XYZ file of C-alpha atoms in Angstrom:
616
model
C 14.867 -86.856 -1.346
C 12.009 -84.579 -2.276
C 10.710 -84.458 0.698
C 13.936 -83.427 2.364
C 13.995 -80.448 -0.435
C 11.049 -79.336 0.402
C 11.746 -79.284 4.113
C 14.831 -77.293 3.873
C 12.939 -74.706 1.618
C 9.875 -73.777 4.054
C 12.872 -73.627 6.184
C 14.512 -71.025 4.393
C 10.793 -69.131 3.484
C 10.405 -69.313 7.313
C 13.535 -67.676 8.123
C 13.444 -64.990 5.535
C 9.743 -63.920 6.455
C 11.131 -64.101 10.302
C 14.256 -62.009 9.133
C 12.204 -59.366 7.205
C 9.873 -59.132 10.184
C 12.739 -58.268 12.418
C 14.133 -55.951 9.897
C 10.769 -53.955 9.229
C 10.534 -53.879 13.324
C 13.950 -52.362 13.714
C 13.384 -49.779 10.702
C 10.067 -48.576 12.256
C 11.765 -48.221 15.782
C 14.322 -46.514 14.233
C 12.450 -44.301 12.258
C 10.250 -43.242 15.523
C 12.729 -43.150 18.151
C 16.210 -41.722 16.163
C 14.013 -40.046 13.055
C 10.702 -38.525 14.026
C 10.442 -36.139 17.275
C 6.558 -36.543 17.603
C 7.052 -38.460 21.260
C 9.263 -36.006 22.104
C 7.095 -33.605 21.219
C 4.401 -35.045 23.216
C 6.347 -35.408 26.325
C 7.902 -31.945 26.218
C 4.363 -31.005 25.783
C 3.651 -32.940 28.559
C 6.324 -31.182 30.460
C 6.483 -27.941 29.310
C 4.741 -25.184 28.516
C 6.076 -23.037 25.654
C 4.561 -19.457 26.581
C 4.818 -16.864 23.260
C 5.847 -13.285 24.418
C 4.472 -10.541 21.956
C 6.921 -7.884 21.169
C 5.446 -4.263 20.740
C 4.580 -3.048 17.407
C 6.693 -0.064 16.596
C 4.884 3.537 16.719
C 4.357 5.383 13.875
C 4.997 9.394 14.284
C 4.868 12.019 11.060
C 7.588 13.622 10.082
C 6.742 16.416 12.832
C 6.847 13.778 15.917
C 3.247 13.794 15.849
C 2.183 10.294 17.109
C -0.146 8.623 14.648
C -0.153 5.099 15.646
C 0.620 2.992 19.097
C 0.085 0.110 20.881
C -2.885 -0.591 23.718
C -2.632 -3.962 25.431
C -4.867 -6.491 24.583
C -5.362 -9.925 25.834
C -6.630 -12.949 24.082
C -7.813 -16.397 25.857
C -5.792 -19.705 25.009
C -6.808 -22.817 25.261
C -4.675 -26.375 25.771
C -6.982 -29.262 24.653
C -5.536 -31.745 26.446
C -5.992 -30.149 29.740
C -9.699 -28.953 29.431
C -11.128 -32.108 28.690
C -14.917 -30.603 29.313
C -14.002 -30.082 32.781
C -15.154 -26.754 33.158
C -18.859 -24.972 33.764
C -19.069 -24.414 30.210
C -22.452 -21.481 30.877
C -20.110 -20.032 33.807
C -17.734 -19.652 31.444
C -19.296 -18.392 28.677
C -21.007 -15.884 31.092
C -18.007 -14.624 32.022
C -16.603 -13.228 28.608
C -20.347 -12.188 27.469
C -20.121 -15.111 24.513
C -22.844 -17.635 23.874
C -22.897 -21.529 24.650
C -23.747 -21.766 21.074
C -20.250 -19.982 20.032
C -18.549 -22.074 22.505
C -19.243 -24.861 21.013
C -18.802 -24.153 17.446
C -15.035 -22.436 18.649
C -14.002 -25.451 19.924
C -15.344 -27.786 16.867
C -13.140 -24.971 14.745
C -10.085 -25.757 16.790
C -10.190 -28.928 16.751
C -11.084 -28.939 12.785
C -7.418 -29.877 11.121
C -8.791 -28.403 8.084
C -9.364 -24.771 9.832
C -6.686 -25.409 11.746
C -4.052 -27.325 10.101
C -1.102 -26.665 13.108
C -3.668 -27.930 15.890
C -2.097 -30.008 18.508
C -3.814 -31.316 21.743
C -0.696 -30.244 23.780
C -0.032 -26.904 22.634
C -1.871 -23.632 23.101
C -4.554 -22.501 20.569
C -6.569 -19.573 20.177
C -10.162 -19.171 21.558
C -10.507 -15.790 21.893
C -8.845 -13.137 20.632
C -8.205 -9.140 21.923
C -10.412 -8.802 25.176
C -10.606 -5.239 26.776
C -8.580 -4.754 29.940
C -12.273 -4.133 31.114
C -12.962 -8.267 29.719
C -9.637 -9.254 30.738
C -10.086 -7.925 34.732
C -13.338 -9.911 34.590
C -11.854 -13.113 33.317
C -8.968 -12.997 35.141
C -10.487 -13.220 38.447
C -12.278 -16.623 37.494
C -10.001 -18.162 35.765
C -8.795 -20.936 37.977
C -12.103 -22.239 37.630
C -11.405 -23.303 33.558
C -8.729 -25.553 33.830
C -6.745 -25.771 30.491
C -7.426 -22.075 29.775
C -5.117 -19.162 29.973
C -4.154 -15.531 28.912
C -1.995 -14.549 26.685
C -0.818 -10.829 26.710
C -0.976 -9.111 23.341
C -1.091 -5.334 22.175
C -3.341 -3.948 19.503
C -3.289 -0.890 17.195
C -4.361 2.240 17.889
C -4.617 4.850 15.775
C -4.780 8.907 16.993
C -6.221 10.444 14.216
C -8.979 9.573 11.764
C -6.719 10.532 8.828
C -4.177 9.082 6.734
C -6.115 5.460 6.625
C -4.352 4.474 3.458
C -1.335 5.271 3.749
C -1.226 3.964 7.595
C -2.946 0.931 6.536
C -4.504 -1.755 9.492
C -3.269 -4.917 10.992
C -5.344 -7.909 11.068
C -5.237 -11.334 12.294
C -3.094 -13.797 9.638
C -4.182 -15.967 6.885
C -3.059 -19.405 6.533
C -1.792 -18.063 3.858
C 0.467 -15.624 5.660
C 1.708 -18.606 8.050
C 2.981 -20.782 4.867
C 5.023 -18.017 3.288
C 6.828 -16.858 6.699
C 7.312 -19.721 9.484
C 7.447 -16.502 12.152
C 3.775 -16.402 12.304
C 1.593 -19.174 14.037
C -2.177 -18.795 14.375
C -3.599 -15.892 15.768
C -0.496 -14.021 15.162
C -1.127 -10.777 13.686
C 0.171 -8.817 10.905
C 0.069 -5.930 8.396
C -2.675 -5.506 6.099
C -2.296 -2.432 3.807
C -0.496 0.828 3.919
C 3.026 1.173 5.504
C 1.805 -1.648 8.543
C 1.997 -4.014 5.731
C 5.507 -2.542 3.518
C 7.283 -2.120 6.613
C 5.725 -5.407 8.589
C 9.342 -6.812 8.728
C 10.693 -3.957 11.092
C 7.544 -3.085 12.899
C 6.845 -6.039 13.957
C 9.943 -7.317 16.273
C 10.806 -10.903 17.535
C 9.371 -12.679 19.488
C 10.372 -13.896 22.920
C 9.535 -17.660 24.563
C 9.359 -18.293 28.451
C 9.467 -22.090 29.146
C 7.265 -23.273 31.883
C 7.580 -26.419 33.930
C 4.181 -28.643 34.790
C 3.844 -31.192 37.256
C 1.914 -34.239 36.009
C -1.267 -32.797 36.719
C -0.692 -29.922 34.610
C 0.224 -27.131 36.740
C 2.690 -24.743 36.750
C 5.798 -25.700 38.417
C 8.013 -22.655 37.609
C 11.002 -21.684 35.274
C 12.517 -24.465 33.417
C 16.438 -24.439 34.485
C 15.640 -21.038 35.509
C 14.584 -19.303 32.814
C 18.236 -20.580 31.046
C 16.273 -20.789 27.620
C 13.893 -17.976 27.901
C 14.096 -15.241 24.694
C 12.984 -11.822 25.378
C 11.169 -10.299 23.099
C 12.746 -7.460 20.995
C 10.450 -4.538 19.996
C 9.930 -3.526 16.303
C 11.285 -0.554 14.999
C 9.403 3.188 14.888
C 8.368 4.859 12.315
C 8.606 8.284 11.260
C 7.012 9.067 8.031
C 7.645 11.766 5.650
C 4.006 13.253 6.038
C 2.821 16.213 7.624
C -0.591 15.400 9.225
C -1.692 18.627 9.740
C -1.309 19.431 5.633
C -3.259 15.604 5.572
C -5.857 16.726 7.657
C -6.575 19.912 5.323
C -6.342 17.655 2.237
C -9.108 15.221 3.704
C -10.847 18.001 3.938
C -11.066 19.271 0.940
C -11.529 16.142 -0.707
C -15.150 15.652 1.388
C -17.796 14.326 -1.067
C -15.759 13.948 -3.584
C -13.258 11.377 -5.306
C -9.885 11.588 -6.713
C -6.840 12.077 -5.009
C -4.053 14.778 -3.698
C -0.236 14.103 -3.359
C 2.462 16.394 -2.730
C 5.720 15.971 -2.580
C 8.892 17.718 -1.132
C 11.083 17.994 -4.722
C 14.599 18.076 -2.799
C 14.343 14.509 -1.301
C 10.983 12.672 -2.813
C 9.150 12.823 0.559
C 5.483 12.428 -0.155
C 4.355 15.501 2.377
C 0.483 14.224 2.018
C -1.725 11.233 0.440
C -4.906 11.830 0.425
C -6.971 9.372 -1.257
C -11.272 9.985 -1.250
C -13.174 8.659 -0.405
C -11.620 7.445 2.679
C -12.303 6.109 6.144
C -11.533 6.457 9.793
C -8.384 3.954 10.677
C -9.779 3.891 14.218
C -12.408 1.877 13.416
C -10.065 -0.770 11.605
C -8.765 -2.040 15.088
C -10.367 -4.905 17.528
C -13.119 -7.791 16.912
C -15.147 -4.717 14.888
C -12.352 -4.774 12.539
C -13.939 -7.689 10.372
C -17.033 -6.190 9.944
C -15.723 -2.760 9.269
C -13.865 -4.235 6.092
C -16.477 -6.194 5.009
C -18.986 -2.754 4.879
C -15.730 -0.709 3.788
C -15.438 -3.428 0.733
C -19.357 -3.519 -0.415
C -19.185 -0.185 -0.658
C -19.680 1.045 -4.415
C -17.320 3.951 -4.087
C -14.111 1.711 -3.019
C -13.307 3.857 -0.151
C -10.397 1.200 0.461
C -8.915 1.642 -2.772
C -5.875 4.108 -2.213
C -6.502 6.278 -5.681
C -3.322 7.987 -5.743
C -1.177 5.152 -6.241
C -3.617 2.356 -7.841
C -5.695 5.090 -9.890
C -5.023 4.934 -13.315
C -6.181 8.010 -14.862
C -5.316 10.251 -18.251
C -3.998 12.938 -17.378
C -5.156 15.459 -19.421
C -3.134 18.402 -19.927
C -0.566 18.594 -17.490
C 0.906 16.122 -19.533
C 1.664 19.065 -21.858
C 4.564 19.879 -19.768
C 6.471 16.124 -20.829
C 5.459 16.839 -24.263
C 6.635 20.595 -24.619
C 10.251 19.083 -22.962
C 10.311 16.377 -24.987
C 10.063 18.210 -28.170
C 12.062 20.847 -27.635
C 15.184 18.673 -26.535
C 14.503 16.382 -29.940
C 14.578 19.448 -31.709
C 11.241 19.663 -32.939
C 10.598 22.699 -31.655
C 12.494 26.049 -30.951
C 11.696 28.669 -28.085
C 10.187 30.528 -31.155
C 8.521 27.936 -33.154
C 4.876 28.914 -33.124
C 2.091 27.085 -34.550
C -1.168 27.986 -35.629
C -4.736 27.303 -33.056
C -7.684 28.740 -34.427
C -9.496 26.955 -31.928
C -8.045 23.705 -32.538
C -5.785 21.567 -34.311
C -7.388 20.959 -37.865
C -5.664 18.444 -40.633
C -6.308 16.039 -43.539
C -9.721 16.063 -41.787
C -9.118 15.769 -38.173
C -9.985 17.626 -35.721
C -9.067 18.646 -31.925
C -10.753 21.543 -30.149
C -8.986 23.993 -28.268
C -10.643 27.303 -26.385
C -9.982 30.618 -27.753
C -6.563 32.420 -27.470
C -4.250 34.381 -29.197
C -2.641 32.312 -32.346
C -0.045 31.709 -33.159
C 1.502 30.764 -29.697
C 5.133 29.347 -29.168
C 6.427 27.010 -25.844
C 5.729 29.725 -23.119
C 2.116 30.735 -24.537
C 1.868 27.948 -25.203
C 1.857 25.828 -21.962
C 0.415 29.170 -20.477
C -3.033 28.844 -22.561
C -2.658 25.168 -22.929
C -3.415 24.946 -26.292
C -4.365 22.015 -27.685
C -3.340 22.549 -31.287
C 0.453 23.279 -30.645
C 1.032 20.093 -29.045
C -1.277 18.252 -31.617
C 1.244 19.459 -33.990
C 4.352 19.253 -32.146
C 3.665 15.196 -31.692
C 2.681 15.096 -35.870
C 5.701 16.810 -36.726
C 7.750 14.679 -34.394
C 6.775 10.902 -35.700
C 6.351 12.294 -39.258
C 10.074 13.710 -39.265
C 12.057 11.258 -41.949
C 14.947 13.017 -41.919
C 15.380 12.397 -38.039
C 13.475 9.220 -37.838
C 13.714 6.157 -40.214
C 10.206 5.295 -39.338
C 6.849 6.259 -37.315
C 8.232 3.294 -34.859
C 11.204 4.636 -34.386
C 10.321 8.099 -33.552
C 7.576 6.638 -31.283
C 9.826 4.636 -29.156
C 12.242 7.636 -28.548
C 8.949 9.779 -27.350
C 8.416 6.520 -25.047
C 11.618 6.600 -23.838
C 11.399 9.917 -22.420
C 8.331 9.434 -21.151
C 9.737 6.537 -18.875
C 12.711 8.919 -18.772
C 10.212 11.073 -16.345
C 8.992 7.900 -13.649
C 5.865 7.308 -16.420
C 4.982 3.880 -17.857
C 6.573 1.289 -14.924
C 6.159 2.041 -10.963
C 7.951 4.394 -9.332
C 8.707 2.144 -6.398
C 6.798 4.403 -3.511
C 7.265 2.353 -0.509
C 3.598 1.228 -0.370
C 1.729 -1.768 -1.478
C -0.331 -1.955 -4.350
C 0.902 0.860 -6.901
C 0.001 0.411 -10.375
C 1.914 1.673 -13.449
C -0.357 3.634 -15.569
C 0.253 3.019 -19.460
C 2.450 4.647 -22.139
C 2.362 3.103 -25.204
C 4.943 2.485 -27.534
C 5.271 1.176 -31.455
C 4.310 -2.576 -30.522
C 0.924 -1.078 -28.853
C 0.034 0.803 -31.883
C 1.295 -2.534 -34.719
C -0.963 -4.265 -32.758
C -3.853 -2.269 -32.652
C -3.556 -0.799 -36.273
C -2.186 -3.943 -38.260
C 1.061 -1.411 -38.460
C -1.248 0.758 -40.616
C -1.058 4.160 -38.451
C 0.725 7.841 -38.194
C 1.511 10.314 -36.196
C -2.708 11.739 -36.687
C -3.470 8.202 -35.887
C -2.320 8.644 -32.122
C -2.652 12.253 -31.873
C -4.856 12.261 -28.450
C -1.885 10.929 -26.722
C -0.317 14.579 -26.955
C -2.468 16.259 -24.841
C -2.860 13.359 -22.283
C -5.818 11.493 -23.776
C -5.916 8.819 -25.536
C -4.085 5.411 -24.556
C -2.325 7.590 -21.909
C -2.625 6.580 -18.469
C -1.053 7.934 -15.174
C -1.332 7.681 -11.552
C -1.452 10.649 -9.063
C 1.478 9.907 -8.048
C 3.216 10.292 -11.348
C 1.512 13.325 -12.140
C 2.753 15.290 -8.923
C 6.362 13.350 -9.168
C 6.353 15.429 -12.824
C 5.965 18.510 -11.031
C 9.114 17.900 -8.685
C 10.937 16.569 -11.754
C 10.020 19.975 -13.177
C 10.419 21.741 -9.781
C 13.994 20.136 -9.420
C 14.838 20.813 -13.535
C 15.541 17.421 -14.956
C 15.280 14.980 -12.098
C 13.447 13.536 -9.134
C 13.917 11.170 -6.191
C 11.804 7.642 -5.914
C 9.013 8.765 -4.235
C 8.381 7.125 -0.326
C 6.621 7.334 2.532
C 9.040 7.057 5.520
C 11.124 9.130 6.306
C 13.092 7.379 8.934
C 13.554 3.955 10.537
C 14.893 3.790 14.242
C 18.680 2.557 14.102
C 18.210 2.050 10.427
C 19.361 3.295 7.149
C 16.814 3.794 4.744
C 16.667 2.593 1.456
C 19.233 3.263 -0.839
C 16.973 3.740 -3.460
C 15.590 6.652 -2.340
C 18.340 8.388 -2.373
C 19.242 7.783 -5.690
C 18.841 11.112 -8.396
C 16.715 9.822 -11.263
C 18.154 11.934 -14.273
C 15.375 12.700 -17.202
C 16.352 12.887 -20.855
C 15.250 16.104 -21.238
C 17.398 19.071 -21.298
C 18.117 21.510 -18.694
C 16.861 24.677 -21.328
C 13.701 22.745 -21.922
C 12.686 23.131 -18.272
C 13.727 26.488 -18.052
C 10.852 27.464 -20.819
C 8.993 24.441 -19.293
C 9.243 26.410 -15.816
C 8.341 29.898 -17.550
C 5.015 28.550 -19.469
C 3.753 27.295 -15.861
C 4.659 30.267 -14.175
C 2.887 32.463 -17.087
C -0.187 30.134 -16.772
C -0.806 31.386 -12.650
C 0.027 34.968 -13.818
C -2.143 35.208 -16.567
C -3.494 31.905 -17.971
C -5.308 29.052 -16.879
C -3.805 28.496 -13.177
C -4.689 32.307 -12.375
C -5.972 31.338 -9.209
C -3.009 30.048 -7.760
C -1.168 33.495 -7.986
C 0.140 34.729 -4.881
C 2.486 38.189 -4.141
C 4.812 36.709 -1.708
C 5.721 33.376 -3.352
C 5.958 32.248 -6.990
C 4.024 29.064 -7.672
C 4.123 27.698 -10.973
C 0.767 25.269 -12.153
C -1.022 23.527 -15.403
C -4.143 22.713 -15.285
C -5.993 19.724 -16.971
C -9.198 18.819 -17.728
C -9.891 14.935 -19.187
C -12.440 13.747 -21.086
C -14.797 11.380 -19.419
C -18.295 9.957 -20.374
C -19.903 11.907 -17.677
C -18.553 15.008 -16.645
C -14.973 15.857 -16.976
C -11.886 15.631 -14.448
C -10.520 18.549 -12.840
C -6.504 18.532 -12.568
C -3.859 20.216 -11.226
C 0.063 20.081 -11.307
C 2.119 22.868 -9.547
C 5.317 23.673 -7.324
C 6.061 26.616 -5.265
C 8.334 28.576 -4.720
C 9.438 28.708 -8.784
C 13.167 29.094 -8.164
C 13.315 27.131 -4.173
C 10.884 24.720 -4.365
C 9.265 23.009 -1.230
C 6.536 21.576 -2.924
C 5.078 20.497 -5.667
C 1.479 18.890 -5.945
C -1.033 17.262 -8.534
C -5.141 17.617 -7.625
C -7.373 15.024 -9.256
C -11.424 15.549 -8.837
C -12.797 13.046 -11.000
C -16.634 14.976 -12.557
C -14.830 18.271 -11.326
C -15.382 19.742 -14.508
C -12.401 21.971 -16.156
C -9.248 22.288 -14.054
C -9.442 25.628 -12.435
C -12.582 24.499 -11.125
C -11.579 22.340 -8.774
C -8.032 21.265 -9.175
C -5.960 24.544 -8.852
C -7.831 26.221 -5.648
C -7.368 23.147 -4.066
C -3.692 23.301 -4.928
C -3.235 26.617 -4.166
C -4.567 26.115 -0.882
C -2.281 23.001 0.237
C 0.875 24.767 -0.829
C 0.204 27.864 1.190
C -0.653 25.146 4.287
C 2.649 24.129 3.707
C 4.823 27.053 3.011
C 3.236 29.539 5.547
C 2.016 26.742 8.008
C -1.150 27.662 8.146
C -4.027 28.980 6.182
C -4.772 32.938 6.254
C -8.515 33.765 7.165
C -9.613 34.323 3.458
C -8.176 31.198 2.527
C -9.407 29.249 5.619
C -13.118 30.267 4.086
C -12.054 29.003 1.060
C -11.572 25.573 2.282
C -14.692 25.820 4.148
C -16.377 26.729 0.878
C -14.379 23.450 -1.080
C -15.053 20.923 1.912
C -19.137 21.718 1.324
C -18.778 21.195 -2.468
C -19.972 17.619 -2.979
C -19.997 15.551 -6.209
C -22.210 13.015 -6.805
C -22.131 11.180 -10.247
C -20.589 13.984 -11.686
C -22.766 17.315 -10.387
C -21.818 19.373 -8.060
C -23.551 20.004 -5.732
């Protein structure tokens, strides 16, 4: 009987291993066949040959039709392991597009590495080479049966016209594998935008690509279309460009701005269309293209001066006392000050033992004198009177976070949303800052430096000169951007959208008359012209070294075209450097072109160099 048992239950064992067997068989042919593709893969790679077509980049013209950036064919060499299999005169071949054996080798070892080159397959095309001339290419192509496994694959490659406008342009560069996880268009050796407009606008200037499917016989070759080209794509070109700048007005800036660093923008007031962005020290975008390209960066990057850091949208300085302007608007709307309040200066703002200096002027000075002379003391005590004000303001918070408020009010504090990568928001602070920072033990003479655009205060370029078209336009601005068109596209809503400030419309009026006073007899008297009306501050910020030289205008006062902020960092005071420069980009832009006196004039500013803060 127990033996019997025992027979019928390695019977059953038997069985059930047998049974499990089968089932694990029929799960893993399942799986393979009905589940995975990878034999299909390898057949259709077999097969077929899956040929990427390129579509052209769009061009990039400014906003006079002047072309600033195109397309040149390029060519780079593919390679299909499966099909080379080492049967090729490896020196012949490496002869023939002027690389080493040495390179050769360690290119292939690279392709081949999974970890370099996590989407390698033996079947598919990879990259070996990338961009040849049409000079390499012609070469090459006349050889080329002799490397089995190895083809061409037509490509086009940046150029750019000009050596101006590098950072707002920007550069395309081969993609990281980085790039190719976040966006399953882009395959290795794909290229893509790196900085400036190339990279904000990479989703319409780069197209779609197109796919030709090629038949091969057993032995690899080419047989033809597959089904006659029936599931071909054709490659649709990316969009152009036209951008809002004028590169003529660019070229001048660059100028200018030789030897030295800091930043110009100007803006057109009616519509937000930044009209140039020059950013110093900069570099020459045609040498950003090809195999170079690397290398170029790499020197660009080392350098100490950061010529690849676009100042006027990622500098983050204070800017002195242009920010006057905000400050006179803002306290005349809160009703801290009247057009004839008038407060004392004799050379500075003096109190409970504090003390800001101010140059000499005639005291007392209301709003217009005020912001004509730039006086230090009557904004020192226009901000005191304004968070010390109980009868308006429950507490110094309170108050505070209402002057904040209009400062965001006027695009300062958060980005303004240019159409570029990489802009940073300056800093305004508000009540939390200053609890933090004082243990909530501070007044309005605690933060006094903030009035005159010291202090915690930081803008960029950008803000500054969009406070001159907010000024320009009385109350409001546009976001500022960069394009001014995209072929069979609308653009952006958002720039098209009026950004009201909180100010009121009679504040700018005596806002407008202080800046206009200040080119006809105050600080920005070098800016004054007899057949247009420009209205400027000046600003000069503190710095360890030497100071910064500012400027913030518009012209004409009462139809304004432009409007403009100059930043020299070590330029010293602000009608050193900051309002001739000024001066001499708005009369580029209104006249369209420089008169002979002023064309010696920016002869004269191009030669002045800066170095650690001299002049020299």
């Amino acid at each position: 009987m127990r033996s019997g048992y025992e027979f019928e239950y390695r019977k059953f064992v038997i069985g059930g291993v047998a049974i499990l067997i089968v089932i694990i068989y029929l799960i893993r042919l399942f799986t393979l066949q009905i589940m995975s593709d990878d034999y299909k893969k390898n057949a259709d790679s077999n097969a077929l040959l899956k040929k990427v077509e390129y579509p052209a980049r769009g061009i990039i013209t400014d906003r006079n039709g002047k072309l600033l950036v195109y397309n040149q064919h390029a060519y780079d060499v593919m390679v299909v392991m499966n099909e080379q299999k080492d049967r090729i005169d490896t020196l012949d071949f490496c002869e023939t597009l002027g690389i080493t054996p040495d390179f050769f080798k360690e290119r292939m070892a690279e392709i081949k590495d999974r970890n370099k080159n996590p989407g390698y397959s033996r079947y598919t095309q990879q990259l070996f080479l990338s961009q040849l001339s049409n000079e390499e290419f012609s070469v090459f192509q006349e050889k080329i049966y002799r490397f089995p496994g190895f083809y061409v694959r037509r490509r086009s490659i940046r150029q750019y016209t000009m050596p101006y406008a590098a950072h707002v342009l920007g550069d395309v560069a081969e993609v990281s594998q980085g790039d190719i996880d976040n966006d399953d268009y882009y395959q290795r050796g794909d290229y893509i935008g790196k900085q400036g407009v190339e990279k904000s606008y990479e989703d319409v200037l780069r197209g779609e690509k197109g796919m030709q499917i090629l038949l091969r016989d057993v032995q690899g070759r080419i047989q033809g279309k597959y089904q006659q080209g029936a599931f071909d794509k054709r490659p649709v070109a990316g969009k152009d460009l036209t951008l809002s700048i004028d590169i003529e007005l660019q070229a001048l800036g660059e100028r200018l701005m030789e030897g030295k660093i800091g930043s110009i923008v100007a803006i057109e007031p009616a519509t937000g269309e930044i009209l140039c962005m020059v950013s110093s020290p900069t570099f020459d975008p045609r040498n950003m293209v090809g195999r170079n390209r690397g290398k170029m960066h790499s020197q660009l990057a080392l350098n100490p001066q950061k010529p690849l850091l676009n100042r006027s949208v990622m500098g983050q300085y204070p800017p002195g006392s242009t920010f006057k302007t905000s400050q006179a608007l803002t306290f005349f709307t809160e009703g801290i000050i009247t057009p004839h309040t008038a407060y004392p200066c004799h050379r500075g703002f003096y109190h409970r033992g504090l003390k800001v200096g101010c140059h000499g002027h005639a005291s007392p000075a209301s709003i217009v004198p005020a912001i004509s002379t730039s006086c230090n003391a009557y904004f020192c005590w226009g901000l005191y009177y304004m968070l010390s004000n109980r009868s308006k303001y429950k507490t110094v918070q309170e108050s505070m976070n209402i002057w904040r408020d209009y400062m965001v009010s006027m695009g300062f504090g958060y980005k303004l949303g240019i159409d570029l990568p990489g802009e940073k928001r300056g800093l305004i602070p508000n009540a939390e800052y200053y609890d933090k920072h004082y243990n909530k033990s501070w007044n309005g003479l605690t933060v006094i430096s903030i009035s005159i655009g010291q202090g915690e205060v930081n803008l960029t370029p950008l803000q500054i000169a969009n406070l001159g078209a907010t000024i320009a336009n009385r109350g409001y601005y546009y976001t500022p951007h960069i394009v001014r068109k995209v072929k069979d596209m609308p653009l952006d809503d958002k720039f098209r959208e009026k950004h009201q400030t909180m100010a009121s419309r009679k504040a700018y009026d005596y806002v407008v008359a202080g800046m206009r006073s200040a080119v006809t007899g105050g600080t920005c008297r070098a800016a004054n012209r007899a057949d247009y009306e420009v209205c400027g501050k000046t600003g000069t910020a503190q710095n360890r070294g030497r100071d910064h030289s500012i400027f913030m205008g518009f012209a004409p006062m009462n139809q304004p075209k432009i409007a403009v902020s100059v930043y020299v960092e070590n330029g010293g005071f602000g009608a050193d450097y900051g309002v001739p420069i000024g001066a001499l980009i708005m009369e580029k832009y209104i006249k369209g072109k420089l008169s002979p006196e002023s064309e010696k004039k920016a002869e004269t500013f191009q030669k002045k160099h800066i170095y650690y803060g001299k002049a020299e």
